[in-house]
């Protein structure tokens, strides 16, 4: 592979870290925690793969990594996002990307979604409070739709729906070396 790749991850409860390790092993590329990343650390690579979680509809930490990427001289940025939403919920995921990337970015930045789950045991206090507020809001809602009920059930406890098969599209994309052409 001509393309020199670095995978960077931002992970609070461990799901994104797990996917980053899977990607790193599959592509034999180094994997770095977001907290250790500097512009200097990114320079010297052709492609930066950045993985983070979906957080209230946003990509956690994306702004900072994009600023560092711009300064680093690396050529390509590839994004992956993990979340509680199952990959089967295509429309929800599409709306998520549209909320986070402009039309130009959608066509220029390769982006991949990977279902992961929820882990209350490892969540920060602030995140637990956000989840609690969402649970209270949905519980109090009158005339719940099917998707409200699904959401209520989905956030009621921890679960793990991570599977390496959801990392395969990104791995295959980079194995095909599409970016260095
Ligand atoms: C406060 C909060 C907000 C979240 N918002 C979303 C969301 O908008 N969409 C989604 O699919 N998952 C959402 N999740 C689930 C996380 O994205 C999911 O657990 C993710 O895989 C965590 O990654 P990590 O273990 O690497 O930190 C949210 C979780 C928390 C705690």
PDB file of C-alpha atoms and ligand atoms in Angstrom:
ATOM      1  CA  UNK A   1       0.000   0.000   0.000  1.00  0.00           C
ATOM      2  CA  UNK A   2       1.459   3.367  -1.048  1.00  0.00           C
ATOM      3  CA  UNK A   3      -0.813   5.288   1.242  1.00  0.00           C
ATOM      4  CA  UNK A   4       0.657   5.922   4.738  1.00  0.00           C
ATOM      5  CA  UNK A   5      -2.244   5.778   7.189  1.00  0.00           C
ATOM      6  CA  UNK A   6      -2.706   6.846  10.811  1.00  0.00           C
ATOM      7  CA  UNK A   7      -5.892   6.009  12.715  1.00  0.00           C
ATOM      8  CA  UNK A   8      -6.877   8.438  15.470  1.00  0.00           C
ATOM      9  CA  UNK A   9      -9.747   7.738  17.840  1.00  0.00           C
ATOM     10  CA  UNK A  10     -11.698   9.658  20.475  1.00  0.00           C
ATOM     11  CA  UNK A  11     -13.462   7.275  22.789  1.00  0.00           C
ATOM     12  CA  UNK A  12     -15.194   7.706  26.132  1.00  0.00           C
ATOM     13  CA  UNK A  13     -16.680   4.290  26.831  1.00  0.00           C
ATOM     14  CA  UNK A  14     -14.442   2.134  24.608  1.00  0.00           C
ATOM     15  CA  UNK A  15     -16.505   1.327  21.493  1.00  0.00           C
ATOM     16  CA  UNK A  16     -14.658   3.663  19.105  1.00  0.00           C
ATOM     17  CA  UNK A  17     -11.330   2.526  20.502  1.00  0.00           C
ATOM     18  CA  UNK A  18     -12.295  -1.084  19.710  1.00  0.00           C
ATOM     19  CA  UNK A  19     -13.174  -0.225  16.110  1.00  0.00           C
ATOM     20  CA  UNK A  20      -9.945   1.815  15.772  1.00  0.00           C
ATOM     21  CA  UNK A  21      -7.919  -1.214  16.917  1.00  0.00           C
ATOM     22  CA  UNK A  22      -9.743  -3.452  14.421  1.00  0.00           C
ATOM     23  CA  UNK A  23      -8.934  -0.958  11.632  1.00  0.00           C
ATOM     24  CA  UNK A  24      -5.313  -0.591  12.773  1.00  0.00           C
ATOM     25  CA  UNK A  25      -4.771  -4.359  12.786  1.00  0.00           C
ATOM     26  CA  UNK A  26      -6.493  -4.894   9.445  1.00  0.00           C
ATOM     27  CA  UNK A  27      -4.483  -2.149   7.718  1.00  0.00           C
ATOM     28  CA  UNK A  28      -1.277  -2.598   9.741  1.00  0.00           C
ATOM     29  CA  UNK A  29      -1.280   1.084  10.568  1.00  0.00           C
ATOM     30  CA  UNK A  30      -0.599   2.878  13.855  1.00  0.00           C
ATOM     31  CA  UNK A  31      -3.512   3.813  16.102  1.00  0.00           C
ATOM     32  CA  UNK A  32      -3.390   6.920  18.298  1.00  0.00           C
ATOM     33  CA  UNK A  33      -5.561   8.281  21.085  1.00  0.00           C
ATOM     34  CA  UNK A  34      -6.994  11.721  20.255  1.00  0.00           C
ATOM     35  CA  UNK A  35      -5.581  13.081  23.525  1.00  0.00           C
ATOM     36  CA  UNK A  36      -2.032  12.433  22.284  1.00  0.00           C
ATOM     37  CA  UNK A  37      -2.497  13.927  18.832  1.00  0.00           C
ATOM     38  CA  UNK A  38      -0.517  16.977  17.710  1.00  0.00           C
ATOM     39  CA  UNK A  39      -0.139  18.571  14.283  1.00  0.00           C
ATOM     40  CA  UNK A  40       3.395  17.171  14.225  1.00  0.00           C
ATOM     41  CA  UNK A  41       2.123  13.663  14.944  1.00  0.00           C
ATOM     42  CA  UNK A  42      -0.245  13.878  11.962  1.00  0.00           C
ATOM     43  CA  UNK A  43       2.348  15.186   9.541  1.00  0.00           C
ATOM     44  CA  UNK A  44       4.237  12.473   7.760  1.00  0.00           C
ATOM     45  CA  UNK A  45       1.025  10.550   7.006  1.00  0.00           C
ATOM     46  CA  UNK A  46      -0.920  10.641   3.758  1.00  0.00           C
ATOM     47  CA  UNK A  47      -4.247   9.654   5.274  1.00  0.00           C
ATOM     48  CA  UNK A  48      -5.712  10.356   8.686  1.00  0.00           C
ATOM     49  CA  UNK A  49      -8.600   8.119   9.689  1.00  0.00           C
ATOM     50  CA  UNK A  50     -10.514   9.813  12.496  1.00  0.00           C
ATOM     51  CA  UNK A  51     -13.045   7.873  14.535  1.00  0.00           C
ATOM     52  CA  UNK A  52     -15.326   9.289  17.198  1.00  0.00           C
ATOM     53  CA  UNK A  53     -18.767   8.868  18.702  1.00  0.00           C
ATOM     54  CA  UNK A  54     -22.061  10.422  17.727  1.00  0.00           C
ATOM     55  CA  UNK A  55     -22.894  12.774  20.583  1.00  0.00           C
ATOM     56  CA  UNK A  56     -26.353  14.375  20.557  1.00  0.00           C
ATOM     57  CA  UNK A  57     -26.301  14.408  16.766  1.00  0.00           C
ATOM     58  CA  UNK A  58     -22.731  15.710  16.443  1.00  0.00           C
ATOM     59  CA  UNK A  59     -19.328  14.125  15.784  1.00  0.00           C
ATOM     60  CA  UNK A  60     -17.457  14.513  19.047  1.00  0.00           C
ATOM     61  CA  UNK A  61     -14.058  16.216  18.615  1.00  0.00           C
ATOM     62  CA  UNK A  62     -14.312  16.574  14.847  1.00  0.00           C
ATOM     63  CA  UNK A  63     -13.657  20.332  14.718  1.00  0.00           C
ATOM     64  CA  UNK A  64     -10.328  20.054  16.549  1.00  0.00           C
ATOM     65  CA  UNK A  65      -9.067  17.134  14.479  1.00  0.00           C
ATOM     66  CA  UNK A  66     -10.039  18.860  11.246  1.00  0.00           C
ATOM     67  CA  UNK A  67      -8.117  21.988  12.259  1.00  0.00           C
ATOM     68  CA  UNK A  68      -5.046  19.886  13.041  1.00  0.00           C
ATOM     69  CA  UNK A  69      -5.457  17.921   9.822  1.00  0.00           C
ATOM     70  CA  UNK A  70      -5.528  21.158   7.769  1.00  0.00           C
ATOM     71  CA  UNK A  71      -2.247  22.290   9.333  1.00  0.00           C
ATOM     72  CA  UNK A  72      -0.531  18.901   9.154  1.00  0.00           C
ATOM     73  CA  UNK A  73       0.084  18.541   5.439  1.00  0.00           C
ATOM     74  CA  UNK A  74      -1.655  15.146   5.394  1.00  0.00           C
ATOM     75  CA  UNK A  75      -3.565  14.665   2.142  1.00  0.00           C
ATOM     76  CA  UNK A  76      -6.722  12.799   3.043  1.00  0.00           C
ATOM     77  CA  UNK A  77      -9.161  12.688   5.925  1.00  0.00           C
ATOM     78  CA  UNK A  78     -11.466   9.702   6.394  1.00  0.00           C
ATOM     79  CA  UNK A  79     -14.136   9.786   9.106  1.00  0.00           C
ATOM     80  CA  UNK A  80     -15.861   7.042  10.999  1.00  0.00           C
ATOM     81  CA  UNK A  81     -18.501   7.503  13.644  1.00  0.00           C
ATOM     82  CA  UNK A  82     -19.814   5.015  16.174  1.00  0.00           C
ATOM     83  CA  UNK A  83     -23.186   5.273  17.841  1.00  0.00           C
ATOM     84  CA  UNK A  84     -26.121   3.614  19.515  1.00  0.00           C
ATOM     85  CA  UNK A  85     -28.150   3.773  16.289  1.00  0.00           C
ATOM     86  CA  UNK A  86     -28.144   0.461  14.403  1.00  0.00           C
ATOM     87  CA  UNK A  87     -26.661   0.456  10.889  1.00  0.00           C
ATOM     88  CA  UNK A  88     -30.066  -0.684   9.629  1.00  0.00           C
ATOM     89  CA  UNK A  89     -31.498   2.787  10.431  1.00  0.00           C
ATOM     90  CA  UNK A  90     -30.203   4.164   7.116  1.00  0.00           C
ATOM     91  CA  UNK A  91     -32.320   7.320   7.049  1.00  0.00           C
ATOM     92  CA  UNK A  92     -31.305   8.344  10.574  1.00  0.00           C
ATOM     93  CA  UNK A  93     -27.638   7.861   9.692  1.00  0.00           C
ATOM     94  CA  UNK A  94     -27.978   9.778   6.440  1.00  0.00           C
ATOM     95  CA  UNK A  95     -29.620  12.678   8.314  1.00  0.00           C
ATOM     96  CA  UNK A  96     -26.781  12.564  10.848  1.00  0.00           C
ATOM     97  CA  UNK A  97     -24.151  12.972   8.119  1.00  0.00           C
ATOM     98  CA  UNK A  98     -26.110  15.798   6.479  1.00  0.00           C
ATOM     99  CA  UNK A  99     -26.234  17.588   9.816  1.00  0.00           C
ATOM    100  CA  UNK A 100     -22.468  17.323  10.253  1.00  0.00           C
ATOM    101  CA  UNK A 101     -21.025  17.708   6.758  1.00  0.00           C
ATOM    102  CA  UNK A 102     -21.786  20.201   3.971  1.00  0.00           C
ATOM    103  CA  UNK A 103     -22.771  18.937   0.527  1.00  0.00           C
ATOM    104  CA  UNK A 104     -19.167  19.396  -0.687  1.00  0.00           C
ATOM    105  CA  UNK A 105     -17.760  17.630   2.361  1.00  0.00           C
ATOM    106  CA  UNK A 106     -20.189  14.760   1.898  1.00  0.00           C
ATOM    107  CA  UNK A 107     -18.743  14.116  -1.525  1.00  0.00           C
ATOM    108  CA  UNK A 108     -15.110  14.853  -0.658  1.00  0.00           C
ATOM    109  CA  UNK A 109     -14.623  13.267   2.778  1.00  0.00           C
ATOM    110  CA  UNK A 110     -15.105   9.492   2.866  1.00  0.00           C
ATOM    111  CA  UNK A 111     -17.314   8.760   5.892  1.00  0.00           C
ATOM    112  CA  UNK A 112     -18.486   5.545   7.511  1.00  0.00           C
ATOM    113  CA  UNK A 113     -20.945   4.768  10.284  1.00  0.00           C
ATOM    114  CA  UNK A 114     -20.442   1.816  12.658  1.00  0.00           C
ATOM    115  CA  UNK A 115     -23.062   0.711  15.167  1.00  0.00           C
ATOM    116  CA  UNK A 116     -21.690   0.208  18.674  1.00  0.00           C
ATOM    117  CA  UNK A 117     -24.079   0.486  21.630  1.00  0.00           C
ATOM    118  CA  UNK A 118     -24.342   2.197  24.990  1.00  0.00           C
ATOM    119  CA  UNK A 119     -22.283   1.683  28.123  1.00  0.00           C
ATOM    120  CA  UNK A 120     -23.717   3.374  31.219  1.00  0.00           C
ATOM    121  CA  UNK A 121     -20.998   1.812  33.410  1.00  0.00           C
ATOM    122  CA  UNK A 122     -18.235   3.800  31.664  1.00  0.00           C
ATOM    123  CA  UNK A 123     -20.134   6.998  30.846  1.00  0.00           C
ATOM    124  CA  UNK A 124     -19.069  10.316  32.338  1.00  0.00           C
ATOM    125  CA  UNK A 125     -21.350  11.941  34.912  1.00  0.00           C
ATOM    126  CA  UNK A 126     -22.322  14.630  32.380  1.00  0.00           C
ATOM    127  CA  UNK A 127     -23.280  12.038  29.767  1.00  0.00           C
ATOM    128  CA  UNK A 128     -25.342  10.071  32.305  1.00  0.00           C
ATOM    129  CA  UNK A 129     -27.209  13.281  33.124  1.00  0.00           C
ATOM    130  CA  UNK A 130     -27.861  13.940  29.428  1.00  0.00           C
ATOM    131  CA  UNK A 131     -29.207  10.409  28.993  1.00  0.00           C
ATOM    132  CA  UNK A 132     -31.355  10.789  32.101  1.00  0.00           C
ATOM    133  CA  UNK A 133     -32.822  14.056  30.784  1.00  0.00           C
ATOM    134  CA  UNK A 134     -33.623  12.347  27.458  1.00  0.00           C
ATOM    135  CA  UNK A 135     -35.245   9.412  29.306  1.00  0.00           C
ATOM    136  CA  UNK A 136     -37.416  11.747  31.425  1.00  0.00           C
ATOM    137  CA  UNK A 137     -38.449  13.761  28.374  1.00  0.00           C
ATOM    138  CA  UNK A 138     -39.495  10.710  26.401  1.00  0.00           C
ATOM    139  CA  UNK A 139     -41.264   9.138  29.404  1.00  0.00           C
ATOM    140  CA  UNK A 140     -43.378  12.282  29.869  1.00  0.00           C
ATOM    141  CA  UNK A 141     -44.242  12.590  26.186  1.00  0.00           C
ATOM    142  CA  UNK A 142     -47.893  11.986  25.365  1.00  0.00           C
ATOM    143  CA  UNK A 143     -48.961  10.179  22.170  1.00  0.00           C
ATOM    144  CA  UNK A 144     -45.638   8.430  21.653  1.00  0.00           C
ATOM    145  CA  UNK A 145     -44.839   7.299  18.122  1.00  0.00           C
ATOM    146  CA  UNK A 146     -43.291   3.882  17.398  1.00  0.00           C
ATOM    147  CA  UNK A 147     -39.879   5.492  17.026  1.00  0.00           C
ATOM    148  CA  UNK A 148     -40.324   7.302  20.395  1.00  0.00           C
ATOM    149  CA  UNK A 149     -41.040   3.925  22.023  1.00  0.00           C
ATOM    150  CA  UNK A 150     -38.059   2.336  20.253  1.00  0.00           C
ATOM    151  CA  UNK A 151     -35.814   5.172  21.418  1.00  0.00           C
ATOM    152  CA  UNK A 152     -37.145   4.880  24.992  1.00  0.00           C
ATOM    153  CA  UNK A 153     -36.334   1.169  25.034  1.00  0.00           C
ATOM    154  CA  UNK A 154     -32.942   1.680  23.348  1.00  0.00           C
ATOM    155  CA  UNK A 155     -31.684   4.115  25.993  1.00  0.00           C
ATOM    156  CA  UNK A 156     -33.036   2.187  28.993  1.00  0.00           C
ATOM    157  CA  UNK A 157     -29.878   0.092  29.566  1.00  0.00           C
ATOM    158  CA  UNK A 158     -26.373  -0.728  28.326  1.00  0.00           C
ATOM    159  CA  UNK A 159     -25.955  -2.876  25.231  1.00  0.00           C
ATOM    160  CA  UNK A 160     -23.216  -3.848  22.788  1.00  0.00           C
ATOM    161  CA  UNK A 161     -24.024  -4.264  19.094  1.00  0.00           C
ATOM    162  CA  UNK A 162     -20.462  -3.688  17.871  1.00  0.00           C
ATOM    163  CA  UNK A 163     -19.263  -6.089  15.196  1.00  0.00           C
ATOM    164  CA  UNK A 164     -16.118  -6.001  13.089  1.00  0.00           C
ATOM    165  CA  UNK A 165     -18.244  -6.446   9.968  1.00  0.00           C
ATOM    166  CA  UNK A 166     -19.302  -2.806  10.321  1.00  0.00           C
ATOM    167  CA  UNK A 167     -15.641  -1.757  10.014  1.00  0.00           C
ATOM    168  CA  UNK A 168     -15.200  -3.763   6.796  1.00  0.00           C
ATOM    169  CA  UNK A 169     -16.473  -1.103   4.334  1.00  0.00           C
ATOM    170  CA  UNK A 170     -13.861   1.379   5.634  1.00  0.00           C
ATOM    171  CA  UNK A 171     -11.123  -1.284   5.681  1.00  0.00           C
ATOM    172  CA  UNK A 172     -11.977  -2.366   2.133  1.00  0.00           C
ATOM    173  CA  UNK A 173     -12.051   1.245   0.960  1.00  0.00           C
ATOM    174  CA  UNK A 174      -8.524   1.843   2.258  1.00  0.00           C
ATOM    175  CA  UNK A 175      -7.227  -1.551   1.136  1.00  0.00           C
ATOM    176  CA  UNK A 176      -8.356  -0.716  -2.375  1.00  0.00           C
ATOM    177  CA  UNK A 177      -5.971   2.233  -2.062  1.00  0.00           C
ATOM    178  CA  UNK A 178      -8.567   4.469  -3.730  1.00  0.00           C
ATOM    179  CA  UNK A 179      -7.143   7.621  -2.170  1.00  0.00           C
ATOM    180  CA  UNK A 180      -3.617   7.427  -3.575  1.00  0.00           C
ATOM    181  CA  UNK A 181      -4.812   7.368  -7.210  1.00  0.00           C
TER     182      UNK A 181
HETATM  183  C1  LIG B   1     -25.013  11.978  25.824  1.00  0.00           C
HETATM  184  C2  LIG B   1     -24.959  10.979  24.708  1.00  0.00           C
HETATM  185  C3  LIG B   1     -25.432  11.321  23.449  1.00  0.00           C
HETATM  186  C4  LIG B   1     -25.430  10.373  22.422  1.00  0.00           C
HETATM  187  N1  LIG B   1     -25.921  10.725  21.201  1.00  0.00           N
HETATM  188  C5  LIG B   1     -25.985   9.798  20.213  1.00  0.00           C
HETATM  189  C6  LIG B   1     -26.517  10.126  18.932  1.00  0.00           C
HETATM  190  O1  LIG B   1     -26.879  11.264  18.654  1.00  0.00           O
HETATM  191  N2  LIG B   1     -26.608   9.123  18.019  1.00  0.00           N
HETATM  192  C7  LIG B   1     -26.189   7.846  18.271  1.00  0.00           C
HETATM  193  O2  LIG B   1     -26.316   6.962  17.409  1.00  0.00           O
HETATM  194  N3  LIG B   1     -25.629   7.517  19.464  1.00  0.00           N
HETATM  195  C8  LIG B   1     -25.517   8.455  20.418  1.00  0.00           C
HETATM  196  N4  LIG B   1     -24.939   8.140  21.632  1.00  0.00           N
HETATM  197  C9  LIG B   1     -24.328   6.829  21.802  1.00  0.00           C
HETATM  198  C10 LIG B   1     -22.807   6.887  21.594  1.00  0.00           C
HETATM  199  O3  LIG B   1     -22.512   7.519  20.361  1.00  0.00           O
HETATM  200  C11 LIG B   1     -22.228   5.455  21.559  1.00  0.00           C
HETATM  201  O4  LIG B   1     -22.390   4.858  22.810  1.00  0.00           O
HETATM  202  C12 LIG B   1     -20.771   5.476  21.113  1.00  0.00           C
HETATM  203  O5  LIG B   1     -20.455   4.279  20.486  1.00  0.00           O
HETATM  204  C13 LIG B   1     -19.830   5.719  22.266  1.00  0.00           C
HETATM  205  O6  LIG B   1     -18.516   5.686  21.788  1.00  0.00           O
HETATM  206  P1  LIG B   1     -17.287   5.477  22.775  1.00  0.00           P
HETATM  207  O7  LIG B   1     -17.552   4.197  23.562  1.00  0.00           O
HETATM  208  O8  LIG B   1     -16.106   5.328  21.896  1.00  0.00           O
HETATM  209  O9  LIG B   1     -17.203   6.669  23.651  1.00  0.00           O
HETATM  210  C14 LIG B   1     -24.912   9.066  22.649  1.00  0.00           C
HETATM  211  C15 LIG B   1     -24.403   8.747  23.924  1.00  0.00           C
HETATM  212  C16 LIG B   1     -24.421   9.691  24.939  1.00  0.00           C
HETATM  213  C17 LIG B   1     -23.879   9.317  26.269  1.00  0.00           C
END
